[in-house]
Coordinates of C-alpha atoms and ligand atoms in Angstrom, one line a residue:
X128 CA -44.4 -102.4 -0.9
X129 CA -42.7 -99.0 -0.3
X130 CA -44.5 -96.5 1.9
X131 CA -43.3 -93.0 1.7
X132 CA -45.4 -90.7 3.8
X133 CA -45.7 -87.0 3.1
X134 CA -43.9 -84.5 5.4
X135 CA -46.5 -81.8 4.8
X136 CA -49.9 -83.4 5.1
X137 CA -52.9 -81.4 4.0
X138 CA -55.3 -83.4 6.1
X139 CA -55.3 -81.0 9.1
X140 CA -56.7 -78.3 6.8
X141 CA -59.4 -80.6 5.2
X142 CA -62.9 -79.6 6.2
X143 CA -65.2 -82.5 5.7
X144 CA -68.2 -80.1 5.7
X145 CA -66.9 -77.9 3.0
X146 CA -65.0 -79.5 0.1
X147 CA -65.5 -80.1 -3.6
X148 CA -65.8 -83.7 -4.8
X149 CA -63.6 -84.7 -7.6
X150 CA -61.0 -82.0 -7.2
X151 CA -60.0 -82.5 -3.6
X152 CA -57.3 -85.2 -3.4
X153 CA -55.9 -87.0 -0.4
X154 CA -52.3 -86.7 0.8
X155 CA -51.0 -89.8 -1.0
X156 CA -51.3 -91.9 -4.1
X157 CA -50.3 -95.4 -5.3
X158 CA -47.9 -95.8 -8.2
X159 CA -46.4 -98.9 -9.8
X160 CA -44.5 -98.9 -13.1
X161 CA -44.3 -101.6 -15.7
X162 CA -41.3 -102.0 -18.0
X163 CA -39.2 -104.7 -19.5
X164 CA -42.1 -107.1 -19.3
X165 CA -42.8 -106.8 -15.6
X166 CA -44.3 -104.6 -12.9
X167 CA -42.0 -103.0 -10.4
X168 CA -42.6 -102.5 -6.7
X169 CA -45.9 -100.9 -5.6
X170 CA -45.4 -97.6 -3.8
X171 CA -47.6 -95.3 -1.7
X172 CA -46.1 -91.9 -2.2
X173 CA -47.1 -88.2 -1.6
X174 CA -49.9 -87.1 -4.0
X175 CA -48.6 -84.9 -6.8
X176 CA -47.9 -84.4 -10.5
X177 CA -46.1 -86.8 -12.7
X178 CA -44.0 -85.7 -15.7
X179 CA -44.7 -86.9 -19.3
X180 CA -44.3 -85.5 -22.8
X181 CA -47.0 -85.2 -25.5
X182 CA -45.4 -88.2 -27.1
X183 CA -46.7 -90.4 -24.3
X184 CA -48.6 -93.2 -25.9
X185 CA -51.8 -92.9 -23.8
X186 CA -52.4 -89.4 -25.2
X187 CA -52.0 -90.6 -28.8
X188 CA -53.4 -94.2 -28.9
X189 CA -55.7 -94.3 -25.8
X190 CA -54.5 -97.3 -23.9
X191 CA -56.1 -96.4 -20.6
X192 CA -58.6 -97.9 -18.3
X193 CA -59.8 -97.3 -14.7
X194 CA -61.9 -98.5 -11.8
X195 CA -64.3 -96.6 -9.5
X196 CA -64.6 -97.8 -5.9
X197 CA -65.2 -96.4 -2.4
X198 CA -64.0 -96.7 1.2
X199 CA -66.5 -96.2 4.0
X200 CA -66.2 -95.4 7.7
X201 CA -68.5 -96.7 10.4
X202 CA -69.3 -94.8 13.7
X203 CA -66.3 -96.4 15.4
X204 CA -63.8 -95.2 12.8
X205 CA -63.4 -98.6 11.2
X206 CA -62.7 -98.3 7.5
X207 CA -64.1 -100.7 4.9
X208 CA -63.8 -101.4 1.2
X209 CA -66.5 -103.1 -0.8
X210 CA -66.2 -106.2 -3.0
X211 CA -62.6 -105.5 -4.0
X212 CA -62.4 -108.8 -5.8
X213 CA -64.9 -107.7 -8.4
X214 CA -62.9 -104.5 -9.2
X215 CA -59.7 -106.4 -9.3
X216 CA -61.0 -108.9 -11.8
X217 CA -62.7 -106.2 -13.9
X218 CA -59.6 -104.0 -14.2
X219 CA -57.7 -107.0 -15.5
X220 CA -60.5 -107.7 -18.0
X221 CA -60.3 -104.1 -19.2
X222 CA -56.5 -104.3 -19.4
X223 CA -56.6 -107.5 -21.4
X224 CA -59.0 -106.0 -23.9
X225 CA -56.7 -103.0 -24.4
X226 CA -53.6 -105.2 -24.6
X227 CA -52.2 -103.9 -21.4
X228 CA -50.5 -106.1 -18.8
X229 CA -52.4 -107.9 -16.0
X230 CA -52.1 -106.6 -12.4
X231 CA -51.3 -109.0 -9.5
X232 CA -53.3 -109.1 -6.3
X233 CA -50.2 -107.8 -4.5
X234 CA -50.3 -104.6 -6.6
X235 CA -54.0 -104.0 -6.8
X236 CA -55.4 -105.3 -3.6
X237 CA -52.5 -104.8 -1.2
X238 CA -51.6 -101.5 -2.8
X239 CA -55.2 -100.3 -2.3
X240 CA -55.4 -101.5 1.3
X241 CA -52.1 -99.8 2.2
X242 CA -53.1 -96.6 0.5
X243 CA -56.5 -96.4 2.2
X244 CA -54.9 -97.3 5.5
X245 CA -52.3 -94.5 5.2
X246 CA -55.0 -92.0 4.1
X247 CA -57.8 -93.3 6.4
X248 CA -58.1 -89.9 8.0
X249 CA -59.6 -88.7 4.7
X250 CA -62.5 -91.1 4.8
X251 CA -65.3 -88.8 5.9
X252 CA -67.7 -89.8 8.6
X253 CA -71.4 -89.7 8.4
X254 CA -74.5 -90.6 6.3
X255 CA -73.7 -90.8 2.7
X256 CA -70.0 -89.9 3.0
X257 CA -67.2 -91.9 1.5
X258 CA -63.7 -91.8 0.0
X259 CA -63.9 -92.3 -3.8
X260 CA -61.0 -94.4 -5.1
X261 CA -59.8 -94.2 -8.7
X262 CA -57.3 -97.0 -9.7
X263 CA -56.1 -96.7 -13.3
X264 CA -53.6 -98.1 -15.8
X265 CA -52.2 -96.1 -18.7
X266 CA -49.5 -96.4 -21.3
X267 CA -46.4 -94.3 -20.6
X268 CA -44.0 -95.2 -23.3
X269 CA -42.7 -92.1 -25.2
X270 CA -43.2 -93.2 -28.8
X271 CA -45.2 -92.2 -31.8
X272 CA -45.6 -95.8 -32.9
X273 CA -49.1 -97.2 -33.4
X274 CA -48.6 -100.4 -31.5
X275 CA -48.9 -101.8 -28.0
X276 CA -47.0 -99.7 -25.4
X277 CA -44.1 -101.3 -23.7
X278 CA -44.4 -99.2 -20.6
X279 CA -47.3 -98.5 -18.2
X280 CA -48.2 -97.0 -15.0
X281 CA -50.7 -98.3 -12.4
X282 CA -51.9 -95.6 -10.1
X283 CA -54.6 -95.0 -7.5
X284 CA -55.8 -91.5 -6.4
X285 CA -58.6 -90.7 -4.0
X286 CA -61.1 -87.9 -3.5
X287 CA -63.6 -87.5 -0.5
X288 CA -67.2 -87.8 -1.6
X289 CA -70.3 -86.3 -0.1
X290 CA -73.9 -87.4 0.1
X291 CA -75.3 -90.1 -2.2
X292 CA -78.4 -88.1 -2.7
X293 CA -79.0 -87.2 -6.3
X294 CA -82.0 -85.4 -7.8
X295 CA -84.3 -87.5 -10.0
X296 CA -83.1 -87.1 -13.6
X297 CA -84.7 -86.9 -17.0
X298 CA -83.1 -89.3 -19.5
X299 CA -83.3 -89.6 -23.3
X300 CA -83.5 -93.0 -24.9
X301 CA -80.9 -92.9 -27.7
X302 CA -82.3 -93.5 -31.2
X303 CA -79.0 -92.7 -33.0
X304 CA -75.8 -92.6 -30.9
X305 CA -74.3 -95.8 -29.4
X306 CA -72.0 -96.2 -26.4
X307 CA -70.8 -99.7 -27.3
X308 CA -70.8 -102.0 -30.3
X309 CA -70.6 -105.8 -30.7
X310 CA -67.1 -106.9 -30.4
X311 CA -66.0 -103.6 -29.0
X312 CA -64.9 -102.3 -25.6
X313 CA -68.2 -101.5 -24.0
X314 CA -67.8 -104.1 -21.2
X315 CA -64.4 -102.6 -20.2
X316 CA -63.8 -99.4 -18.3
X317 CA -61.8 -98.0 -21.1
X318 CA -61.2 -94.3 -20.6
X319 CA -62.2 -93.7 -24.2
X320 CA -65.7 -95.0 -23.6
X321 CA -66.3 -91.9 -21.5
X322 CA -64.7 -89.5 -24.0
X323 CA -67.0 -90.9 -26.7
X324 CA -70.1 -90.5 -24.6
X325 CA -69.8 -86.8 -23.8
X326 CA -70.9 -85.4 -27.1
X327 CA -74.2 -87.3 -27.4
X328 CA -74.8 -86.5 -23.7
X329 CA -74.2 -82.8 -24.4
X330 CA -76.8 -82.9 -27.3
X331 CA -79.3 -84.6 -25.0
X332 CA -78.7 -81.9 -22.4
X333 CA -79.5 -79.3 -25.0
X334 CA -82.9 -81.0 -25.4
X335 CA -83.5 -80.8 -21.7
X336 CA -82.3 -84.2 -20.6
X337 CA -79.6 -85.0 -18.0
X338 CA -78.5 -88.3 -19.4
X339 CA -78.9 -90.9 -22.1
X340 CA -80.3 -94.4 -22.0
X341 CA -78.0 -96.2 -24.4
X342 CA -79.7 -98.7 -26.7
X343 CA -78.2 -101.5 -28.9
X344 CA -76.1 -100.2 -31.8
X345 CA -77.8 -102.4 -34.4
X346 CA -81.5 -101.6 -33.9
X347 CA -81.8 -99.0 -31.0
X348 CA -84.7 -101.0 -29.7
X349 CA -83.2 -102.5 -26.5
X350 CA -82.0 -100.8 -23.4
X351 CA -78.3 -101.2 -22.6
X352 CA -77.1 -98.8 -20.0
X353 CA -78.0 -95.4 -18.6
X354 CA -75.2 -92.8 -18.8
X355 CA -72.3 -94.6 -17.1
X356 CA -74.6 -96.7 -15.0
X357 CA -76.4 -100.0 -15.4
X358 CA -80.1 -99.7 -15.8
X359 CA -83.1 -101.2 -14.1
X360 CA -86.8 -101.0 -15.0
X361 CA -89.7 -101.9 -12.7
X362 CA -93.0 -103.0 -14.3
X363 CA -95.6 -103.8 -11.7
X364 CA -93.5 -105.5 -9.0
X365 CA -90.9 -107.2 -11.2
X366 CA -87.6 -105.6 -12.0
X367 CA -85.7 -106.1 -15.2
X368 CA -82.1 -105.4 -16.1
X369 CA -80.2 -106.3 -19.3
X370 CA -77.8 -109.3 -19.2
X371 CA -74.1 -108.4 -19.2
X372 CA -72.4 -108.8 -22.5
X373 CA -69.5 -107.4 -24.5
X374 CA -71.5 -104.2 -24.7
X375 CA -72.7 -103.9 -21.2
X376 CA -70.4 -103.3 -18.2
X377 CA -70.6 -105.8 -15.4
X378 CA -71.3 -103.3 -12.6
X379 CA -70.7 -104.2 -9.0
X380 CA -73.7 -102.2 -7.9
X381 CA -75.9 -104.0 -10.5
X382 CA -74.8 -107.4 -9.2
X383 CA -75.4 -106.2 -5.6
X384 CA -78.9 -104.9 -6.4
X385 CA -79.8 -108.2 -8.0
X386 CA -78.8 -110.1 -4.9
X387 CA -80.4 -107.7 -2.5
X388 CA -83.7 -107.7 -4.5
X389 CA -83.8 -111.5 -4.5
X390 CA -83.2 -111.6 -0.8
X391 CA -86.3 -109.4 -0.4
X392 CA -88.2 -111.8 -2.5
X393 CA -88.5 -109.3 -5.4
X394 CA -88.7 -111.0 -8.8
X395 CA -85.7 -110.1 -11.0
X396 CA -85.7 -110.8 -14.7
X397 CA -82.3 -110.6 -16.5
X398 CA -82.7 -110.1 -20.2
X399 CA -83.7 -107.8 -23.0
X400 CA -85.7 -104.7 -22.2
X401 CA -87.4 -103.5 -25.3
X402 CA -88.1 -99.7 -25.7
X403 CA -91.5 -100.6 -27.0
X404 CA -92.4 -102.7 -23.9
X405 CA -91.3 -99.8 -21.6
X406 CA -93.4 -97.3 -23.5
X407 CA -96.4 -99.7 -23.5
X408 CA -96.0 -100.2 -19.7
X409 CA -95.9 -96.4 -19.3
X410 CA -99.1 -96.1 -21.3
X411 CA -101.0 -98.7 -19.3
X412 CA -99.7 -97.4 -15.9
X413 CA -97.6 -100.5 -15.0
X414 CA -94.2 -98.8 -15.4
X415 CA -93.4 -97.9 -11.8
X416 CA -89.7 -97.0 -11.9
X417 CA -86.6 -96.7 -14.1
X418 CA -83.2 -96.1 -12.5
X419 CA -79.5 -96.3 -12.9
X420 CA -77.0 -97.9 -10.6
X421 CA -73.2 -97.3 -10.1
X422 CA -70.7 -96.8 -7.4
X423 CA -70.6 -93.0 -7.5
X424 CA -74.2 -92.2 -6.5
X425 CA -75.5 -95.8 -6.0
X426 CA -78.9 -95.0 -7.5
X427 CA -80.1 -92.3 -9.9
X428 CA -83.9 -92.3 -10.0
X429 CA -85.6 -91.1 -13.2
X430 CA -88.4 -88.6 -13.3
X431 CA -88.9 -88.7 -17.1
X432 CA -87.8 -90.6 -20.2
X433 CA -87.7 -89.1 -23.7
X434 CA -88.0 -91.0 -26.9
X435 CA -88.1 -89.6 -30.5
X436 CA -89.2 -86.1 -29.4
X437 CA -91.8 -87.3 -26.9
X438 CA -91.4 -87.0 -23.1
X439 CA -93.0 -89.4 -20.7
X440 CA -93.2 -88.4 -17.0
X441 CA -92.6 -91.2 -14.4
X442 CA -94.4 -91.4 -11.1
X443 CA -92.3 -90.2 -8.1
X444 CA -92.5 -92.9 -5.5
X445 CA -91.8 -92.4 -1.8
X446 CA -88.8 -94.1 -0.2
X447 CA -91.0 -96.9 1.1
X448 CA -92.7 -97.5 -2.2
X449 CA -89.6 -97.3 -4.3
X450 CA -87.6 -100.5 -5.0
X451 CA -84.7 -98.3 -6.2
X452 CA -84.5 -96.4 -2.9
X453 CA -85.2 -99.4 -0.7
X454 CA -82.4 -101.4 -2.3
X455 CA -80.1 -98.4 -2.2
X456 CA -80.7 -98.2 1.6
X457 CA -80.0 -102.0 2.0
X458 CA -76.7 -101.5 0.1
X459 CA -75.6 -98.4 2.0
X460 CA -76.4 -100.2 5.3
X461 CA -74.1 -103.1 4.4
X462 CA -71.4 -100.7 3.0
X463 CA -71.3 -98.6 6.2
X464 CA -71.6 -101.5 8.7
X465 CA -75.1 -100.5 9.8
X466 CA -76.4 -104.0 8.9
X467 CA -75.2 -107.6 8.9
X468 CA -73.1 -108.6 5.8
X469 CA -74.4 -112.1 4.9
X470 CA -72.8 -111.9 1.5
X471 CA -69.2 -111.2 2.8
X472 CA -69.0 -107.9 0.8
X473 CA -67.2 -105.7 3.3
X474 CA -63.4 -105.7 3.3
X475 CA -62.1 -104.2 6.6
X476 CA -58.9 -102.1 6.2
X477 CA -56.6 -103.0 9.0
X478 CA -54.3 -100.5 10.7
X479 CA -50.8 -101.4 9.6
X480 CA -49.0 -98.4 8.4
Ligands
PLP554 C1 -68.4 -98.1 -13.9 C2 -69.6 -98.3 -14.8 C3 -70.8 -98.8 -14.3 C4 -71.1 -99.1 -12.9 O1 -70.2 -100.0 -12.3 P1 -70.1 -100.2 -10.7 O2 -69.2 -101.3 -10.6 O3 -71.5 -100.5 -10.2 O4 -69.6 -98.8 -10.3 C5 -71.8 -99.0 -15.2 N1 -71.7 -98.8 -16.5 C6 -70.5 -98.2 -17.0 C7 -70.4 -98.0 -18.5 C8 -69.5 -98.0 -16.2 O5 -68.3 -97.4 -16.7

């Protein structure tokens, strides 16, 4: 591990009460380069641009995948990561599917911890605040050859993130476009999955929806995911979520919600969610909630669902009545060290550098 700290930190000018998420970056970044069949040393270096030409293979053939994670700070300034093992194994699954090399624990886990330690001053304090972390792997060989790249870069950049609060959204159930196909790359965090989802989402926005509930590509009769989040449906007091598969991303938030729900004694059914059953439940009043989960906002509650030109309004539950918001609170309390962590999900970031 090489740690090269910046001589001109921007941290003293960072105002945690006034910044823009997603385009404010911390003082450092992680980089590690792969060539001649092996990864080099992992480095924490000053944040800044890299230099590539348009012949870089990622830009032409799309070998790129990423992760999304967060670091949290408690009231005593301790910094924690969350379930890092899950993101580590997932980035390697994504990389494998895209024929990219596997990362070692030394590179991913130790690189991440050293980076967050060095930039710990950027982890904002307070309710709902965190430091968003974006590990990624991309092909860097300069060659217009449609084959597996021989050079890659692993990098991590970080951006402070504000409140988790997100307005309830209206979502359109897709009856035409698909996010993923059998045998495809839906389970991986391939960058191209996002690129391919923007156009259908833009069309849904023109119809007055914020997001899409993706359905199975073969019949469009089963829920798969919601936007770039896993989806949950509550009918009466039972919650349903689709099983993970090659089309459904194995979300860390999804898995955490399932465990937190079971701990509260809520019945969780993992399996097919039929569009028809959801609409029937809406008609007879047993459909209580539909929501998406993911690291970025933890929970997105839905106020309406659209299907084939019809729009169905959903009840707006209070924080006490809502399973989505109760489980979100349970999760945030563990992430920010306000509650016991019986699952061993928190990863303290020691002061070392
Ligand atoms: C990242 C992602 C999720 C959420 O995963 P988390 O680990 O909970 O952040 C869900 N679906 C898709 C398609 C994703 O890319």
